[in-house]
Short mmCIF file of C-alpha atoms in Angstrom, two decimals:
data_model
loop_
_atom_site.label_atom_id
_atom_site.label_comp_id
_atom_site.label_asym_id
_atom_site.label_seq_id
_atom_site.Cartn_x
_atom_site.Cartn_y
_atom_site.Cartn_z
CA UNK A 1 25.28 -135.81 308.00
CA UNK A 2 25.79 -139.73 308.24
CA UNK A 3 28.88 -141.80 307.81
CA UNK A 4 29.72 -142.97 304.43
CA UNK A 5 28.72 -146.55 305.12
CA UNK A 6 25.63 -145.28 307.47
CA UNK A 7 24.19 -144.05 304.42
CA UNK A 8 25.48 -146.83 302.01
CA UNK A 9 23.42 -149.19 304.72
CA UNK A 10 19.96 -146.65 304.59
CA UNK A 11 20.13 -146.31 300.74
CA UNK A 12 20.87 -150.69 300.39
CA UNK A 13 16.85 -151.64 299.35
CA UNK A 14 15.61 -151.77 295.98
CA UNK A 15 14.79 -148.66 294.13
CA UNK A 16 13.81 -149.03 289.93
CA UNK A 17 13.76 -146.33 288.20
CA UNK A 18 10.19 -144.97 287.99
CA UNK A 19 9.28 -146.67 291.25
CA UNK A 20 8.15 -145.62 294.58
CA UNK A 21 10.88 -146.91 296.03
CA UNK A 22 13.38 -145.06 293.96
CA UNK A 23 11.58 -142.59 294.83
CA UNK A 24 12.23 -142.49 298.91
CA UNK A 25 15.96 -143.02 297.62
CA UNK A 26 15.38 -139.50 296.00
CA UNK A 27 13.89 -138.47 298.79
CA UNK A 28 16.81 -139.31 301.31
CA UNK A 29 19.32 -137.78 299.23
CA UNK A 30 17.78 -134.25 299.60
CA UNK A 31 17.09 -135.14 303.26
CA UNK A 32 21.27 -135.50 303.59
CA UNK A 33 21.91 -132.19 301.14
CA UNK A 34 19.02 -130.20 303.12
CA UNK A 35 21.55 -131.52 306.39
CA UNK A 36 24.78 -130.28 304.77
CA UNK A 37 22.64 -126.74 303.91
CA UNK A 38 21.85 -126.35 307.43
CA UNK A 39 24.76 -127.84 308.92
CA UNK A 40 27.19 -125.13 307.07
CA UNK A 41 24.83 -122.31 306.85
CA UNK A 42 24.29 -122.09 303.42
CA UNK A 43 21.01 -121.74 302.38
CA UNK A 44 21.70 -120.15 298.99
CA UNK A 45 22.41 -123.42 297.39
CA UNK A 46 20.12 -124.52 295.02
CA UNK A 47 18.17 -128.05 295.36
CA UNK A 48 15.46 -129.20 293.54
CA UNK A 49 13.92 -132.44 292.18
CA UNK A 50 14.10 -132.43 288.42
CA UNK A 51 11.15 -135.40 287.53
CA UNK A 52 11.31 -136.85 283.87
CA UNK A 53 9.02 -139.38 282.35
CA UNK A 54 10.33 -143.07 281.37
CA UNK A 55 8.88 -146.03 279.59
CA UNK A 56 7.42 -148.67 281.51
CA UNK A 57 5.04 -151.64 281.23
CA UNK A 58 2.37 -153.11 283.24
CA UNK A 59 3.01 -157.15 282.89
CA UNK A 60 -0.02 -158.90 283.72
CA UNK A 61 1.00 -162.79 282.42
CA UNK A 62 4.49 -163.93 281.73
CA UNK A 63 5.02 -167.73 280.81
CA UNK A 64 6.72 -170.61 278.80
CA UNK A 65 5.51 -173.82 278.86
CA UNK A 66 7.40 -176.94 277.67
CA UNK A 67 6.84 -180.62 278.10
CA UNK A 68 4.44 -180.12 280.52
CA UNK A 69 6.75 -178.10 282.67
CA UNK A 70 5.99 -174.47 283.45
CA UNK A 71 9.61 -172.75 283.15
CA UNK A 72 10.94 -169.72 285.36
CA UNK A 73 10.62 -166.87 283.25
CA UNK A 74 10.83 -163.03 282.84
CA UNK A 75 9.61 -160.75 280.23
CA UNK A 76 11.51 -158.59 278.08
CA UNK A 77 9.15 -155.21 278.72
CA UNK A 78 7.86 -153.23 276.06
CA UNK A 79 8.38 -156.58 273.93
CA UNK A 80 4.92 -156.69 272.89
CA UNK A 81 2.33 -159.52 273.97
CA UNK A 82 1.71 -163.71 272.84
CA UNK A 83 -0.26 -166.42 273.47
CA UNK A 84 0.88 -169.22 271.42
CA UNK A 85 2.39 -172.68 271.00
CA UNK A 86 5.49 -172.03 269.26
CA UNK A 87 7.95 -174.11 267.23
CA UNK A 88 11.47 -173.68 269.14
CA UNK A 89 14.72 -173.16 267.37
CA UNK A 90 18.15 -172.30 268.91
CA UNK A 91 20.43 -170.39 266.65
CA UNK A 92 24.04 -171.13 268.14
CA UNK A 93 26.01 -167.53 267.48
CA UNK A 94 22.70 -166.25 265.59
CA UNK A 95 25.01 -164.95 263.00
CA UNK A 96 24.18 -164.57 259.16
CA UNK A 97 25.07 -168.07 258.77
CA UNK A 98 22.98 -169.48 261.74
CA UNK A 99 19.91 -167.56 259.92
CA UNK A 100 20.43 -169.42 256.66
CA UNK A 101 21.12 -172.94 258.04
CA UNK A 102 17.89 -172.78 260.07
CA UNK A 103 14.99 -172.32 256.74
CA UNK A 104 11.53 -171.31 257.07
CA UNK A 105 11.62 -168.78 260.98
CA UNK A 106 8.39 -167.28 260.14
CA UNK A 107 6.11 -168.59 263.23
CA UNK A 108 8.46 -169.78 265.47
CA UNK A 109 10.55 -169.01 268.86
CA UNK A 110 14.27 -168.59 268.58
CA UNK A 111 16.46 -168.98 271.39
CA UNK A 112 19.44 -167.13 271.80
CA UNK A 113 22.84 -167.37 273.88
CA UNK A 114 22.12 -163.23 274.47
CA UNK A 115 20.78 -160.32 272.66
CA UNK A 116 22.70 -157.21 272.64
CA UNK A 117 23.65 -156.61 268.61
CA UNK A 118 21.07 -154.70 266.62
CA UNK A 119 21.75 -156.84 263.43
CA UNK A 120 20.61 -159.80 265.51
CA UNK A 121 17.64 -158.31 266.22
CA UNK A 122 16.87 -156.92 262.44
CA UNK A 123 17.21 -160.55 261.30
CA UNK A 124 14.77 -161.80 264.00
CA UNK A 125 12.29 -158.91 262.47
CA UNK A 126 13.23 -159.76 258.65
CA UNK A 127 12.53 -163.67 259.19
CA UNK A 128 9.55 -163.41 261.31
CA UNK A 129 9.84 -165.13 264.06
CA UNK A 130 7.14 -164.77 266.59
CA UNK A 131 8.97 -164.61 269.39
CA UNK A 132 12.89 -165.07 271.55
CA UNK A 133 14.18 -166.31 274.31
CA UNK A 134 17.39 -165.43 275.98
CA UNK A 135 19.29 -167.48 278.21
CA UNK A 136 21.10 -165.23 282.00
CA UNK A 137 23.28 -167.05 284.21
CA UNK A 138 25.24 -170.08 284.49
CA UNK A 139 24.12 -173.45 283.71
CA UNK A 140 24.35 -174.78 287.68
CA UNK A 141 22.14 -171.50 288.70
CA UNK A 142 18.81 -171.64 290.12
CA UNK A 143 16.71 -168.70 289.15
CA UNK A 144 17.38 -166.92 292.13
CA UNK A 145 21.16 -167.45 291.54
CA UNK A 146 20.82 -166.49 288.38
CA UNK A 147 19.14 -163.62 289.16
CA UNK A 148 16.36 -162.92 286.56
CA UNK A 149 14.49 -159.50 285.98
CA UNK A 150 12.88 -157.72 283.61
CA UNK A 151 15.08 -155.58 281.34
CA UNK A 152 13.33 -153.56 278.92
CA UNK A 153 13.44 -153.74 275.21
CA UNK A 154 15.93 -151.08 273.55
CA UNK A 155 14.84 -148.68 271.55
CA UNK A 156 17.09 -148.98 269.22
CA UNK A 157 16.04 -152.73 268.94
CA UNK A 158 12.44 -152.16 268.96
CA UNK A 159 12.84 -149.59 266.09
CA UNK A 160 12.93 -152.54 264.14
CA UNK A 161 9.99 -153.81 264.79
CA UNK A 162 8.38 -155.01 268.41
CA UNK A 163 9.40 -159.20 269.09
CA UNK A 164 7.68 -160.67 272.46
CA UNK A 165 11.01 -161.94 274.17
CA UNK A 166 11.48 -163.89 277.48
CA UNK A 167 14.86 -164.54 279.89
CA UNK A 168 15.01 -167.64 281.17
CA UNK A 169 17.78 -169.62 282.88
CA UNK A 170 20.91 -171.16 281.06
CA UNK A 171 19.84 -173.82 283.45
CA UNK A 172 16.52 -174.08 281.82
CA UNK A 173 17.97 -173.38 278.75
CA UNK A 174 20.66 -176.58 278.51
CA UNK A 175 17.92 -178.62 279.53
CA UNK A 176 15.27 -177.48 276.44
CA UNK A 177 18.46 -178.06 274.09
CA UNK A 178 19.20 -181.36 275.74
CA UNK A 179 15.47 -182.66 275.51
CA UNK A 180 15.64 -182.07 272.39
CA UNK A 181 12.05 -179.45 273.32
CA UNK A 182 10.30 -178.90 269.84
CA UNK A 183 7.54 -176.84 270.92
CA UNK A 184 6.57 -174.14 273.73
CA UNK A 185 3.89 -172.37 274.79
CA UNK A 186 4.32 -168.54 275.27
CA UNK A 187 2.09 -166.15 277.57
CA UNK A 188 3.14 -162.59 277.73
CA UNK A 189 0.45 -160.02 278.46
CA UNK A 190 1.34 -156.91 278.66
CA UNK A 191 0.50 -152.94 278.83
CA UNK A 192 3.06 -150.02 277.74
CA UNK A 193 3.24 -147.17 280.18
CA UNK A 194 4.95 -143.85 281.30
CA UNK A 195 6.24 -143.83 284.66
CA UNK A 196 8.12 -140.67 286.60
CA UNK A 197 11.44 -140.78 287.95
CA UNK A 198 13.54 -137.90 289.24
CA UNK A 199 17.01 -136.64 289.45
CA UNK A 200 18.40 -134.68 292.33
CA UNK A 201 20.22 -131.59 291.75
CA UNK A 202 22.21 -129.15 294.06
CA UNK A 203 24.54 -125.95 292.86
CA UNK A 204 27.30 -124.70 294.75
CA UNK A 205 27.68 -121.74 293.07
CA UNK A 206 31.63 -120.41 292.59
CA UNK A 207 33.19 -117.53 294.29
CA UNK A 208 35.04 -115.78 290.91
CA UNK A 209 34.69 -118.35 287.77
CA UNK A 210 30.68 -119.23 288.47
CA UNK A 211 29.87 -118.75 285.14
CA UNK A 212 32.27 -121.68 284.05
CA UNK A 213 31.02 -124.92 285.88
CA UNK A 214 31.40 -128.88 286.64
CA UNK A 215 29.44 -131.44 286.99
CA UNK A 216 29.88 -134.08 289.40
CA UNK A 217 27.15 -137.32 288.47
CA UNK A 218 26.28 -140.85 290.56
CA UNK A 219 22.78 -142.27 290.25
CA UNK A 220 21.21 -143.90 293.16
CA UNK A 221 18.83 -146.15 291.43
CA UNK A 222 19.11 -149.93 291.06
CA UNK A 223 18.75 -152.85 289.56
CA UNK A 224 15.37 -155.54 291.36
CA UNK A 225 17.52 -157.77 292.64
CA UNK A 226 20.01 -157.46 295.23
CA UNK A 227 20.27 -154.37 297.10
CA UNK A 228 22.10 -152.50 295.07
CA UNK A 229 24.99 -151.88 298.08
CA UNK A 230 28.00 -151.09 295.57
CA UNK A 231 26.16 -150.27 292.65
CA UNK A 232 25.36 -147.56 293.07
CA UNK A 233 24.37 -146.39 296.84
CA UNK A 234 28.57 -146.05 297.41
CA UNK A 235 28.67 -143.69 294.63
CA UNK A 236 25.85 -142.20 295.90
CA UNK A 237 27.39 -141.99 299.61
CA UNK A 238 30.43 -140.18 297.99
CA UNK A 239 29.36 -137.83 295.93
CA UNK A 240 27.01 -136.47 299.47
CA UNK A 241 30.54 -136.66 301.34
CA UNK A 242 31.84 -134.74 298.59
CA UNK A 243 29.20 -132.05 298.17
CA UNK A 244 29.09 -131.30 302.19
CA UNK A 245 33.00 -130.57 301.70
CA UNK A 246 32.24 -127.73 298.91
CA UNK A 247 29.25 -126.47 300.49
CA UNK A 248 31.67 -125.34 303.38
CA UNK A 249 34.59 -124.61 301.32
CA UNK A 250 32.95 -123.29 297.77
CA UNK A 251 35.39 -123.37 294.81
CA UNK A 252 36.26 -121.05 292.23
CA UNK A 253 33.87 -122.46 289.59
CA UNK A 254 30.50 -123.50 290.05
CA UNK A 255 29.87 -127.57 291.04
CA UNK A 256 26.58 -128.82 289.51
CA UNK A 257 25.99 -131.98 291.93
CA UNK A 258 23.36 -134.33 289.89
CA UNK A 259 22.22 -137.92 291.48
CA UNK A 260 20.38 -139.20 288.37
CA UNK A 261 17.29 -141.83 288.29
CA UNK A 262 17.03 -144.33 286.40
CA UNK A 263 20.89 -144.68 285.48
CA UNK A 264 19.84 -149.13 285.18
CA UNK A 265 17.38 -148.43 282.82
CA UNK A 266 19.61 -146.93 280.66
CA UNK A 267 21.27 -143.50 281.75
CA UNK A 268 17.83 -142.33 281.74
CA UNK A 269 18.13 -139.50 284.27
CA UNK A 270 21.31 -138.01 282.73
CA UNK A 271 20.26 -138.19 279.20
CA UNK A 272 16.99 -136.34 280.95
CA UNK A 273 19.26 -133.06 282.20
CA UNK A 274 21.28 -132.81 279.22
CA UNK A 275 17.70 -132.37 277.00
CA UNK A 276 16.52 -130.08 279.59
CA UNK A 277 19.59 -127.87 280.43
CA UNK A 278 20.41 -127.31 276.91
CA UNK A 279 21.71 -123.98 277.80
CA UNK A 280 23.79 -124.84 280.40
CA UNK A 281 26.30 -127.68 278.64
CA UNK A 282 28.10 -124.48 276.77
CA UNK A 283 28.83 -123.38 280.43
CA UNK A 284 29.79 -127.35 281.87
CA UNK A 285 33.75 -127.99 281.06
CA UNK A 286 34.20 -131.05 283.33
CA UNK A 287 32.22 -134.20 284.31
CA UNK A 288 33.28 -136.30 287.35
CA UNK A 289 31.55 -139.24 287.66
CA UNK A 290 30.76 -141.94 290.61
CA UNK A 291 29.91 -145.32 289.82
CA UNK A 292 30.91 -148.21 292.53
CA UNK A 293 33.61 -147.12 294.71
CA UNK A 294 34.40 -148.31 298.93
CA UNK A 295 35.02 -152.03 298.33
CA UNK A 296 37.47 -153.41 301.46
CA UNK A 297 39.52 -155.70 298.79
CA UNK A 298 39.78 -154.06 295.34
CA UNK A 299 41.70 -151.85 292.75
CA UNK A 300 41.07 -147.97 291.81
CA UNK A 301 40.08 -147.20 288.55
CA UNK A 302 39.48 -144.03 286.50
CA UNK A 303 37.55 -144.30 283.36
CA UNK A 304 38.95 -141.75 280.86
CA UNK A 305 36.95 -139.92 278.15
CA UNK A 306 38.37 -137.02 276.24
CA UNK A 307 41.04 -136.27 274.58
CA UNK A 308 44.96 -137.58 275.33
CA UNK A 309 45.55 -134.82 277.43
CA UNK A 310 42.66 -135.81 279.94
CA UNK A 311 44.45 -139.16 280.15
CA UNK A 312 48.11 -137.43 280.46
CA UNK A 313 46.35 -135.39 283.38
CA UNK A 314 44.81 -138.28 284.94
CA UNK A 315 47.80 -140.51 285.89
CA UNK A 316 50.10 -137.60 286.80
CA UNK A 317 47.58 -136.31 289.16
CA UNK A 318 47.76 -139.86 290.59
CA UNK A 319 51.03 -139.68 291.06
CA UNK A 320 51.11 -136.39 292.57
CA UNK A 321 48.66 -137.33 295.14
CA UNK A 322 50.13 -140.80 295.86
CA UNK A 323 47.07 -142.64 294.79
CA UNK A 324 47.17 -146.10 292.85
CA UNK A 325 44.44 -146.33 290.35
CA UNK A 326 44.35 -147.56 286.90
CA UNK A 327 43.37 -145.63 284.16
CA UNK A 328 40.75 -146.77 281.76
CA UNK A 329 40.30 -145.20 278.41
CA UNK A 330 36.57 -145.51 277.70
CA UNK A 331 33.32 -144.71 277.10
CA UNK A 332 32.41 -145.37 280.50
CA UNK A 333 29.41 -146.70 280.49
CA UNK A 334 27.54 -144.92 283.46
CA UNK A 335 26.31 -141.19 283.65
CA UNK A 336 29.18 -139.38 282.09
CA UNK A 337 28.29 -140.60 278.65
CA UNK A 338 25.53 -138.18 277.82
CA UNK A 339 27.57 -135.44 278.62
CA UNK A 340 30.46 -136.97 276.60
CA UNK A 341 28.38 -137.14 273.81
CA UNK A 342 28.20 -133.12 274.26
CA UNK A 343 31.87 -132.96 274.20
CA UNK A 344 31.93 -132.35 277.99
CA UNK A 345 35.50 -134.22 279.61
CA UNK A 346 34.67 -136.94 282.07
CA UNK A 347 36.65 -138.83 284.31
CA UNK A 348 34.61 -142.10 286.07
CA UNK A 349 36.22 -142.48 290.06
CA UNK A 350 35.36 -145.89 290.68
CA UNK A 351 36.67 -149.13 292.61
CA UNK A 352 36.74 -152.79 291.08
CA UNK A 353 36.90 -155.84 292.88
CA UNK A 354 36.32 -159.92 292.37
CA UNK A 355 34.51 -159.90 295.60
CA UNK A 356 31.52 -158.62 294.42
CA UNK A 357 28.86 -158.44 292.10
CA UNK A 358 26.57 -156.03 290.51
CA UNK A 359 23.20 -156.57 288.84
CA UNK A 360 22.83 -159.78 291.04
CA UNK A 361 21.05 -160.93 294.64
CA UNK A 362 24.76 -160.61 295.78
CA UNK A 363 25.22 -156.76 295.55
CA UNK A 364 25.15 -156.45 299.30
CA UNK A 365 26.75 -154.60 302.14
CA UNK A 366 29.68 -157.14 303.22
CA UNK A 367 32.51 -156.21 300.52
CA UNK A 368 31.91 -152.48 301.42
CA UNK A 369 34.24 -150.63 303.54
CA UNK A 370 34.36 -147.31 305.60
CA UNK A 371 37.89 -147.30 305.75
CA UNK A 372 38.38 -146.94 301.28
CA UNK A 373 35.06 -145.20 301.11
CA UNK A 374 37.29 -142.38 302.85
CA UNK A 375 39.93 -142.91 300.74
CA UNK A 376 38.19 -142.87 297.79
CA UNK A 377 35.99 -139.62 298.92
CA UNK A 378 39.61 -137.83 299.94
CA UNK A 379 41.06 -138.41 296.73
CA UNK A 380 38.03 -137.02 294.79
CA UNK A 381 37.84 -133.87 297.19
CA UNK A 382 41.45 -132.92 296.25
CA UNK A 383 41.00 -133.67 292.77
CA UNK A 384 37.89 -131.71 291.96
CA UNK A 385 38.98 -129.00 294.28
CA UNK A 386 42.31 -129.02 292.54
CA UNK A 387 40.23 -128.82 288.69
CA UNK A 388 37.48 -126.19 290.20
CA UNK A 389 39.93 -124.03 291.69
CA UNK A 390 42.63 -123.80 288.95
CA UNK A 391 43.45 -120.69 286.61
CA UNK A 392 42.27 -122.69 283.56
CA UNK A 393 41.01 -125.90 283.53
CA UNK A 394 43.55 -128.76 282.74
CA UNK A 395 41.85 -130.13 279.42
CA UNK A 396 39.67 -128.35 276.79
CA UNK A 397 36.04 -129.42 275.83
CA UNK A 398 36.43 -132.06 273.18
CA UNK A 399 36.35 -135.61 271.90
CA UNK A 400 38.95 -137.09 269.80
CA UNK A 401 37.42 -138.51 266.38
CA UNK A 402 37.85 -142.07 267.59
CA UNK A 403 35.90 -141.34 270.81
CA UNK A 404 32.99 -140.04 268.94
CA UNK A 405 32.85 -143.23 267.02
CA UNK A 406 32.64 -145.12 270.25
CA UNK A 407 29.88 -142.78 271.59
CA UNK A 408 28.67 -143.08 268.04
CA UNK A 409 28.49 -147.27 268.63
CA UNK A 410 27.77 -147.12 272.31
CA UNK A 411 24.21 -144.99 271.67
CA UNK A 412 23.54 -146.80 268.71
CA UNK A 413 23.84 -144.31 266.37
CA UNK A 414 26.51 -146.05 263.73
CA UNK A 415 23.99 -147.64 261.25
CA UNK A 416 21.86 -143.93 261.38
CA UNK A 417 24.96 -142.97 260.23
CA UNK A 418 25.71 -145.58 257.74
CA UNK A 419 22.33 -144.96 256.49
CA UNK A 420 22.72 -141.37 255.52
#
C-alpha cells in the first residue's frame, strides 16, 4: 500500500458527491483495500461498493444583474427557477423584527447576511418574496477568494416551500448596499435530478466477539473548490492505514470500515448505510470517526458523543497513551451523527489547525504532514484495537437526553417535534 501522504497527494482533486470524479476517488480506495487483501493474504474480507441515489440539479443559466453590471454568482440548487427584475431589500439580522420593519415582501429579492435557520426561511415563504440572495466571504475577497459554489437547498428548508436563491460575494454584496441598488435582474434555470454516489465498505470479521461489531467512518468526497487535501482525503488516508493494520492482526470484534460519499452534501452516504443496514445497528456498539487529521502545525481533538462515561473514557485513554488531544463534547458534525442518532457511541479523531482551511481554494497539500499523519494513525490503531479487543466494551449504547436534543436540532427535527 502507499504512504499516508502518497495517497493524501493521489486522492487531492475534486470529487462531488454524485460525480464522476468522486467516483475514481471510490474507485482508488478499493484499489488500496484490494492491496491490503492481497498484501496480507486475506481474501475473506468483504468489499463491496454500496451505490445510493442523491438529489442533484442540472443548472443551465445562473445570473444577477444590477446597474448594468453582471454580478459573480452561484445558484442555490434545487432552489427552483426565475427570470425577473426584482425589487431588492436587505434584511439586516432577518429576524421577526427585520420582517415587520420592511412592509409589503411579496415580489421582491431579499438579501441576507446567511441562511442557515429554518424560521428564516418560513418567513421568506410566508411573505412571498420571489427570491434571496446570500452573501460568502469577506468583503476584500474576489470570487475566487471567496470561494463560491453551489450548495444545495435543505430539505428541511425547502419543505417550506421552494425560493430561487443565489450566493454572491460580500464583496458584491457591500457594494449593492452601498449603491444604494433598488432593482436586479435574476436568471436561474434549472432542472432537478437524481445522481449516484457510492460508499465503500470492507469487514474484518472478529476472531471470538464477531457478532458484536464497530464501525470505523471517513468520507472521501469533497467540496468544488480546492482540493479537498485535509478535508477529507487525510481521513481517508488513515482510516486505509488503519484497516491494513487489522486486516493482518484481526480483533476480537468485527470492524465495519465505511468511506462514505457524499459526506459535503450532507452526510449523505452515512445516512445511506444506516437506512440500508437496518439490521445491523443492533449489532454496531462503537463508531470511530475520521474527519481532518495530519496537519504539520495543529492540536488533536476528539469529538465526544455519548454518554459521560464515553467522555470519562476518552481523556483517560489519552493519558494512558501519552497523547495530547482535546476533548470535544458534540454532535460532531461529520459521519458519526447518523449513527448517533441510532444511539451508537462515537468518538471523531481529528486534528485542528489555523493554517488551513476547509471548504475553500486553499484546502491543499502544504499544511499536511507525514510525520502526524503517523501519529495520528498510531494513536487510533491502539485505541480501536484496545476497544475491539476488550472483555466488554468501555461504554454502553446510549445518548444522554440532552444529546438527543442536539441530534434532535442538528437534523432538524425540533419543530416536527414541537408540532406534535
Amino acid at each position: 500500500m502507499k504512504e499516508l501522504m502518497e495517497f493524501v497527494k493521489e486522492l487531492s482533486f475534486v470529487r462531488v458527491g454524485g460525480s464522476a470524479e468522486e467516483k475514481k476517488a471510490a474507485e482508488l480506495v478499493m484499489e488500496e483495500i484490494n492491496q491490503a487483501v492481497k498484501e496480507t493474504g486475506r481474501e475473506d474480507i468483504q468489499r463491496e461498493y454500496m451505490p445510493f441515489r442523491i438529489p442533484g440539479a442540472n443548472v443551465r443559466k445562473c445570473s444577477v444583474q444590477a446597474a448594468g453590471r453582471e454580478i459573480p454568482c452561484v445558484p442555490l440548487l434545487r432552489s427552483g427557477s426565475i427570470d425577473r427584475e426584482c425589487e431588492l431589500i436587505y434584511l439586516d439580522d432577518a429576524a421577526e423584527i427585520d420582517f415587520a420593519g420592511a412592509g409589503n415582501l411579496e415580489g421582491k429579492a431579499v438579501l441576507l447576511n446567511k441562511l442557515y435557520e429554518e424560521e428564516v426561511y418560513k418567513r421568506l415563504a410566508e411573505h412571498k418574496v420571489s427570491a434571496f440572495l446570500v452573501m460568502q466571504g469577506r468583503y476584500y475577497q474576489s470570487e475566487q477568494e471567496a470561494s463560491l459554489f453551489p450548495r444545495r437547498l435543505g430539505e428541511y428548508l425547502s419543505r417550506n416551500g421552494v425560493i430561487p436563491g443565489f450566493a454572491i460575494t460580500a464583496a458584491d454584496a457591500l457594494w449593492l448596499i452601498q449603491e444604494e441598488t433598488a432593482k436586479v435582474r435574476l436568471t436561474l434555470e434549472q432542472e432537478d435530478v437524481e445522481l449516484e454516489s457510492r460508499n465503500v465498505s470492507a469487514v474484518i470479521e472478529g476472531t471470538d466477539l464477531k457478532e458484536e461489531s464497530i464501525i470505523l467512518t471517513a468520507h472521501y468526497d469533497s467540496v468544488p473548490v480546492g482540493r479537498g487535501s485535509w478535508d477529507n482525503a487525510t481521513g481517508t488516508a488513515a482510516l486505509l492505514a488503519i484497516f491494513r493494520h487489522f486486516a493482518a492482526n484481526p480483533p476480537r470484534r468485527t470492524l465495519r470500515f465505511l468511506w462514505c460519499g457524499s459526506e459535503e452534501l450532507g452526510l449523505l452516504g452515512s445516512k445511506a448505510y444506516v437506512e440500508q443496514n437496518e439490521e445491523q445497528l443492533e449489532k454496531i456498539g462503537f463508531c470511530f470517526n475520521f474527519d481532518m487529521c495530519g496537519t504539520a502545525l495543529g492540536a488533536n481533538r476528539i469529538f465526544v458523543t455519548g454518554e459521560k462515561e464515553l467522555e470519562t473514557f476518552a481523556e483517560q485513554y489519552c493519558k494512558i497513551a501519552c497523547y495530547s488531544a482535546k476533548i470535544v463534547v458534540v454532535v460532531h458534525s461529520s459521519d458519526s451523527a447518523p449513527f448517533c442518532d441510532k444511539g451508537i457511541p462515537a468518538l471523531g479523531l481529528s486534528r485542528e489547525t489555523t493554517t488551513a482551511e476547509i471548504h475553500t481554494i486553499h484546502d491543499l497539500l502544504p499544511t499536511l504532514s507525514e510525520k502526524a499523519m503517523r501519529k495520528n494513525v498510531a494513536f487510533a490503531v491502539r485505541m480501536i484495537g484496545d476497544v475491539a479487543n476488550a472483555a466488554v466494551l468501555p461504554v454502553k449504547k446510549g445518548m444522554p437526553e440532552e444529546t438527543k436534543k442536539e441530534l434532535d436540532k442538528y437534523f432538524h427535527r425540533e419543530n416536527e417535534k414541537e408540532e406534535k
